[in-house]
GROMACS .gro file of C-alpha atoms in nm:
model
  234
    1MET     CA    1  -0.989  -3.728  -8.474
    2ALA     CA    2  -1.203  -3.484  -8.271
    3LYS     CA    3  -1.336  -3.776  -8.069
    4ASP     CA    4  -0.982  -3.898  -8.002
    5LYS     CA    5  -0.880  -3.552  -7.883
    6LYS     CA    6  -1.182  -3.534  -7.656
    7SER     CA    7  -1.107  -3.879  -7.510
    8HIS     CA    8  -0.744  -3.783  -7.457
    9CYS     CA    9  -0.850  -3.461  -7.285
   10LEU     CA   10  -1.089  -3.649  -7.055
   11GLU     CA   11  -0.831  -3.908  -6.953
   12ASP     CA   12  -0.548  -3.657  -6.918
   13LEU     CA   13  -0.751  -3.424  -6.696
   14ARG     CA   14  -0.843  -3.721  -6.476
   15MET     CA   15  -0.477  -3.811  -6.437
   16ARG     CA   16  -0.369  -3.452  -6.374
   17ILE     CA   17  -0.629  -3.413  -6.100
   18LEU     CA   18  -0.545  -3.749  -5.939
   19THR     CA   19  -0.172  -3.668  -5.928
   20GLN     CA   20  -0.242  -3.312  -5.813
   21ASP     CA   21  -0.078  -3.165  -6.121
   22ILE     CA   22  -0.399  -2.962  -6.104
   23ALA     CA   23  -0.446  -2.880  -5.737
   24PRO     CA   24  -0.768  -2.934  -5.541
   25GLY     CA   25  -0.993  -2.628  -5.557
   26SER     CA   26  -0.834  -2.493  -5.877
   27ASP     CA   27  -1.046  -2.303  -6.128
   28LEU     CA   28  -1.020  -2.442  -6.481
   29ASP     CA   29  -0.965  -2.198  -6.766
   30GLU     CA   30  -1.192  -2.331  -7.038
   31ALA     CA   31  -1.037  -2.127  -7.319
   32ALA     CA   32  -0.681  -2.221  -7.224
   33LEU     CA   33  -0.770  -2.590  -7.200
   34CYS     CA   34  -0.945  -2.581  -7.537
   35GLU     CA   35  -0.626  -2.445  -7.692
   36ALA     CA   36  -0.403  -2.690  -7.507
   37TYR     CA   37  -0.604  -2.998  -7.610
   38GLY     CA   38  -0.702  -2.875  -7.955
   39ILE     CA   39  -1.078  -2.904  -7.909
   40SER     CA   40  -1.364  -2.654  -7.920
   41ARG     CA   41  -1.574  -2.531  -7.630
   42THR     CA   42  -1.864  -2.770  -7.686
   43PRO     CA   43  -1.662  -3.094  -7.642
   44MET     CA   44  -1.467  -2.931  -7.358
   45ARG     CA   45  -1.791  -2.860  -7.175
   46GLU     CA   46  -1.894  -3.220  -7.236
   47VAL     CA   47  -1.566  -3.327  -7.075
   48PHE     CA   48  -1.638  -3.098  -6.780
   49GLN     CA   49  -1.986  -3.249  -6.744
   50ARG     CA   50  -1.840  -3.600  -6.746
   51LEU     CA   51  -1.578  -3.512  -6.485
   52HIS     CA   52  -1.844  -3.342  -6.275
   53GLY     CA   53  -2.056  -3.656  -6.285
   54GLU     CA   54  -1.757  -3.866  -6.177
   55GLY     CA   55  -1.677  -3.638  -5.884
   56TYR     CA   56  -1.361  -3.470  -6.016
   57LEU     CA   57  -1.509  -3.126  -6.079
   58ARG     CA   58  -1.769  -2.891  -5.942
   59LEU     CA   59  -1.966  -2.684  -6.191
   60GLU     CA   60  -2.088  -2.352  -6.058
   61GLN     CA   61  -2.330  -2.130  -6.246
   62ASN     CA   62  -2.158  -1.825  -6.395
   63ARG     CA   63  -1.827  -1.935  -6.240
   64GLY     CA   64  -1.717  -2.225  -6.459
   65ALA     CA   65  -1.550  -2.548  -6.352
   66LYS     CA   66  -1.351  -2.598  -6.035
   67VAL     CA   67  -1.160  -2.907  -5.920
   68GLU     CA   68  -1.329  -3.064  -5.618
   69SER     CA   69  -1.170  -2.936  -5.300
   70MET     CA   70  -1.013  -3.134  -5.018
   71ASP     CA   71  -1.118  -2.907  -4.734
   72LEU     CA   72  -1.154  -3.009  -4.370
   73GLN     CA   73  -1.515  -3.125  -4.397
   74VAL     CA   74  -1.442  -3.333  -4.706
   75MET     CA   75  -1.142  -3.497  -4.539
   76ARG     CA   76  -1.335  -3.564  -4.219
   77THR     CA   77  -1.604  -3.745  -4.416
   78PHE     CA   78  -1.341  -3.931  -4.618
   79PHE     CA   79  -1.161  -4.071  -4.312
   80GLN     CA   80  -1.492  -4.168  -4.150
   81THR     CA   81  -1.621  -4.348  -4.457
   82ALA     CA   82  -1.318  -4.508  -4.622
   83PRO     CA   83  -1.266  -4.816  -4.399
   84VAL     CA   84  -1.636  -4.909  -4.414
   85VAL     CA   85  -1.657  -4.886  -4.791
   86TYR     CA   86  -1.324  -5.057  -4.859
   87ALA     CA   87  -1.391  -5.348  -4.622
   88ASN     CA   88  -1.736  -5.418  -4.763
   89ILE     CA   89  -1.616  -5.388  -5.121
   90SER     CA   90  -1.344  -5.646  -5.053
   91ARG     CA   91  -1.589  -5.876  -4.878
   92LEU     CA   92  -1.828  -5.863  -5.173
   93ALA     CA   93  -1.545  -5.909  -5.424
   94ALA     CA   94  -1.445  -6.231  -5.249
   95GLU     CA   95  -1.804  -6.350  -5.268
   96ASN     CA   96  -1.890  -6.239  -5.621
   97ARG     CA   97  -1.568  -6.233  -5.822
   98ARG     CA   98  -1.535  -6.410  -6.157
   99SER     CA   99  -1.224  -6.607  -6.250
  100ASP     CA  100  -1.139  -6.387  -6.548
  101GLU     CA  101  -1.141  -6.076  -6.326
  102LEU     CA  102  -0.861  -6.217  -6.110
  103ASP     CA  103  -0.616  -6.209  -6.401
  104VAL     CA  104  -0.685  -5.839  -6.454
  105LEU     CA  105  -0.634  -5.770  -6.083
  106GLN     CA  106  -0.304  -5.959  -6.082
  107GLU     CA  107  -0.180  -5.771  -6.388
  108ILE     CA  108  -0.251  -5.439  -6.217
  109GLN     CA  109  -0.075  -5.558  -5.904
  110ASP     CA  110   0.235  -5.660  -6.102
  111GLY     CA  111   0.252  -5.307  -6.243
  112PHE     CA  112   0.194  -5.157  -5.900
  113ARG     CA  113   0.480  -5.354  -5.745
  114HIS     CA  114   0.713  -5.246  -6.024
  115ALA     CA  115   0.614  -4.881  -5.977
  116THR     CA  116   0.677  -4.891  -5.601
  117GLN     CA  117   1.015  -5.056  -5.651
  118ALA     CA  118   1.103  -4.793  -5.913
  119ARG     CA  119   1.006  -4.516  -5.664
  120ASN     CA  120   0.757  -4.367  -5.907
  121PRO     CA  121   0.493  -4.205  -5.681
  122HIS     CA  122   0.258  -4.091  -5.958
  123GLU     CA  123   0.253  -4.429  -6.130
  124ALA     CA  124   0.221  -4.614  -5.798
  125SER     CA  125  -0.072  -4.402  -5.684
  126LEU     CA  126  -0.252  -4.439  -6.018
  127LEU     CA  127  -0.204  -4.817  -6.019
  128ASN     CA  128  -0.319  -4.836  -5.659
  129HIS     CA  129  -0.629  -4.648  -5.777
  130ARG     CA  130  -0.682  -4.903  -6.055
  131PHE     CA  131  -0.624  -5.194  -5.815
  132HIS     CA  132  -0.897  -5.087  -5.573
  133LEU     CA  133  -1.128  -4.986  -5.856
  134GLN     CA  134  -1.091  -5.332  -6.006
  135ILE     CA  135  -1.186  -5.486  -5.672
  136GLY     CA  136  -1.489  -5.257  -5.674
  137GLU     CA  137  -1.587  -5.387  -6.016
  138MET     CA  138  -1.545  -5.744  -5.890
  139ALA     CA  139  -1.786  -5.676  -5.601
  140HIS     CA  140  -2.067  -5.634  -5.855
  141ASN     CA  141  -2.260  -5.396  -5.631
  142PRO     CA  142  -2.419  -5.099  -5.814
  143TYR     CA  143  -2.481  -4.912  -5.489
  144LEU     CA  144  -2.132  -4.923  -5.339
  145LEU     CA  145  -1.934  -4.878  -5.662
  146PRO     CA  146  -2.021  -4.508  -5.712
  147SER     CA  147  -1.918  -4.435  -5.353
  148LEU     CA  148  -1.590  -4.618  -5.404
  149LYS     CA  149  -1.515  -4.428  -5.725
  150ARG     CA  150  -1.572  -4.092  -5.557
  151MET     CA  151  -1.366  -4.189  -5.255
  152LEU     CA  152  -1.076  -4.314  -5.467
  153ILE     CA  153  -1.036  -3.969  -5.620
  154ASP     CA  154  -0.944  -3.819  -5.284
  155HIS     CA  155  -0.751  -4.127  -5.172
  156THR     CA  156  -0.534  -4.114  -5.482
  157ARG     CA  157  -0.470  -3.742  -5.440
  158LEU     CA  158  -0.371  -3.799  -5.077
  159SER     CA  159  -0.151  -4.099  -5.158
  160GLN     CA  160   0.102  -3.886  -5.346
  161THR     CA  161   0.254  -3.843  -4.999
  162PHE     CA  162   0.247  -4.211  -4.907
  163TYR     CA  163   0.423  -4.323  -5.225
  164ARG     CA  164   0.700  -4.071  -5.180
  165PRO     CA  165   0.868  -4.228  -4.873
  166ALA     CA  166   1.130  -4.016  -4.696
  167SER     CA  167   1.245  -4.258  -4.425
  168ALA     CA  168   1.324  -4.626  -4.374
  169ASP     CA  169   0.995  -4.673  -4.189
  170GLU     CA  170   0.796  -4.517  -4.473
  171LYS     CA  171   0.974  -4.734  -4.730
  172LEU     CA  172   0.885  -5.039  -4.522
  173ARG     CA  173   0.521  -4.931  -4.516
  174VAL     CA  174   0.509  -4.903  -4.894
  175SER     CA  175   0.662  -5.250  -4.927
  176LYS     CA  176   0.413  -5.389  -4.675
  177ALA     CA  177   0.124  -5.225  -4.861
  178CYS     CA  178   0.235  -5.403  -5.175
  179ASP     CA  179   0.249  -5.736  -4.990
  180GLN     CA  180  -0.101  -5.674  -4.854
  181HIS     CA  181  -0.227  -5.636  -5.210
  182ASP     CA  182  -0.090  -5.985  -5.281
  183GLN     CA  183  -0.259  -6.121  -4.967
  184LEU     CA  184  -0.586  -5.961  -5.068
  185ILE     CA  185  -0.570  -6.121  -5.412
  186VAL     CA  186  -0.523  -6.462  -5.249
  187ALA     CA  187  -0.818  -6.407  -5.014
  188ILE     CA  188  -1.042  -6.300  -5.302
  189ARG     CA  189  -0.922  -6.589  -5.517
  190LYS     CA  190  -1.004  -6.838  -5.238
  191GLN     CA  191  -1.338  -6.663  -5.181
  192GLU     CA  192  -1.273  -6.588  -4.813
  193PRO     CA  193  -1.477  -6.270  -4.752
  194ALA     CA  194  -1.397  -6.231  -4.380
  195LEU     CA  195  -1.024  -6.256  -4.447
  196ALA     CA  196  -1.048  -6.014  -4.739
  197ALA     CA  197  -1.219  -5.758  -4.516
  198GLU     CA  198  -0.961  -5.807  -4.239
  199ILE     CA  199  -0.667  -5.759  -4.477
  200THR     CA  200  -0.834  -5.450  -4.619
  201LEU     CA  201  -0.874  -5.291  -4.277
  202ASP     CA  202  -0.508  -5.366  -4.197
  203HIS     CA  203  -0.416  -5.213  -4.533
  204TRP     CA  204  -0.614  -4.899  -4.452
  205ALA     CA  205  -0.458  -4.871  -4.104
  206LEU     CA  206  -0.109  -4.900  -4.254
  207SER     CA  207  -0.146  -4.587  -4.463
  208ARG     CA  208  -0.402  -4.383  -4.268
  209ASP     CA  209  -0.163  -4.176  -4.057
  210ARG     CA  210   0.054  -4.104  -4.362
  211LEU     CA  211  -0.251  -3.989  -4.558
  212GLU     CA  212  -0.346  -3.762  -4.270
  213ARG     CA  213  -0.017  -3.578  -4.312
  214PHE     CA  214  -0.178  -3.405  -4.609
  215VAL     CA  215  -0.434  -3.254  -4.373
  216THR     CA  216  -0.199  -3.195  -4.077
  217PRO     CA  217   0.151  -3.123  -4.215
  218ASP     CA  218   0.454  -3.084  -3.994
  219PRO     CA  219   0.468  -2.742  -3.825
  220LEU     CA  220   0.705  -2.474  -3.943
  221PRO     CA  221   1.042  -2.482  -3.763
  222LEU     CA  222   1.040  -2.286  -3.441
  223ASP     CA  223   1.355  -2.163  -3.267
  224VAL     CA  224   1.225  -2.182  -2.910
  225ILE     CA  225   1.551  -2.073  -2.743
  226SER     CA  226   1.583  -1.772  -2.970
  227MET     CA  227   1.225  -1.670  -2.900
  228LYS     CA  228   1.281  -1.705  -2.524
  229ASP     CA  229   1.588  -1.486  -2.542
  230HIS     CA  230   1.399  -1.219  -2.731
  231ARG     CA  231   1.062  -1.232  -2.556
  232HIS     CA  232   1.122  -0.889  -2.397
  233ALA     CA  233   1.265  -0.736  -2.715
  234LEU     CA  234   0.949  -0.547  -2.807
   0.00000   0.00000   0.00000
């Protein structure tokens, strides 16, 4: 039972961080989490160590656990690195995939399409995470996979915006992203690495500017005329 509680805690904290239910940079209250998940401090610290190793948390001496931040430097590195890692992962997946792995990828994609059609941003972002992670597993590259896993944490946190479309154009982008997943499956199935990489780069370009909205949100409303009228008020 204790092991089940620990496993549940580990998985639930992952999901809460990915969906930003626990915000980037947040300090984690060990005692409160122990009470909430019904486990003692030793297994909780083991959970923290696991999440630290996976890139979800930062452990600081005498300061406890903190969710990895998404500050400017982190985001700059993310946007520089993402297209290179994704494209090469897809290329390798097309070259190295096994037939049984394609069924798993298709099953994830079916769930992803349903989540996007149901306008469920949390579920869509988590299934998108699983989709790209599965492609990473299919690449069978022990050097790139850890980089992909770390990158997907920030990508999934950012994608909460993308999968919450507010306009007709944004809804079209989500639908197109889903179609690109289907195209990518076909390219990997047919073992066409160049095409898989090309689709992946198009897929990245489709969502990049929407992901950047997390870093550069719309400015606060500014009543320019009112300010002009009152510029000599002081």
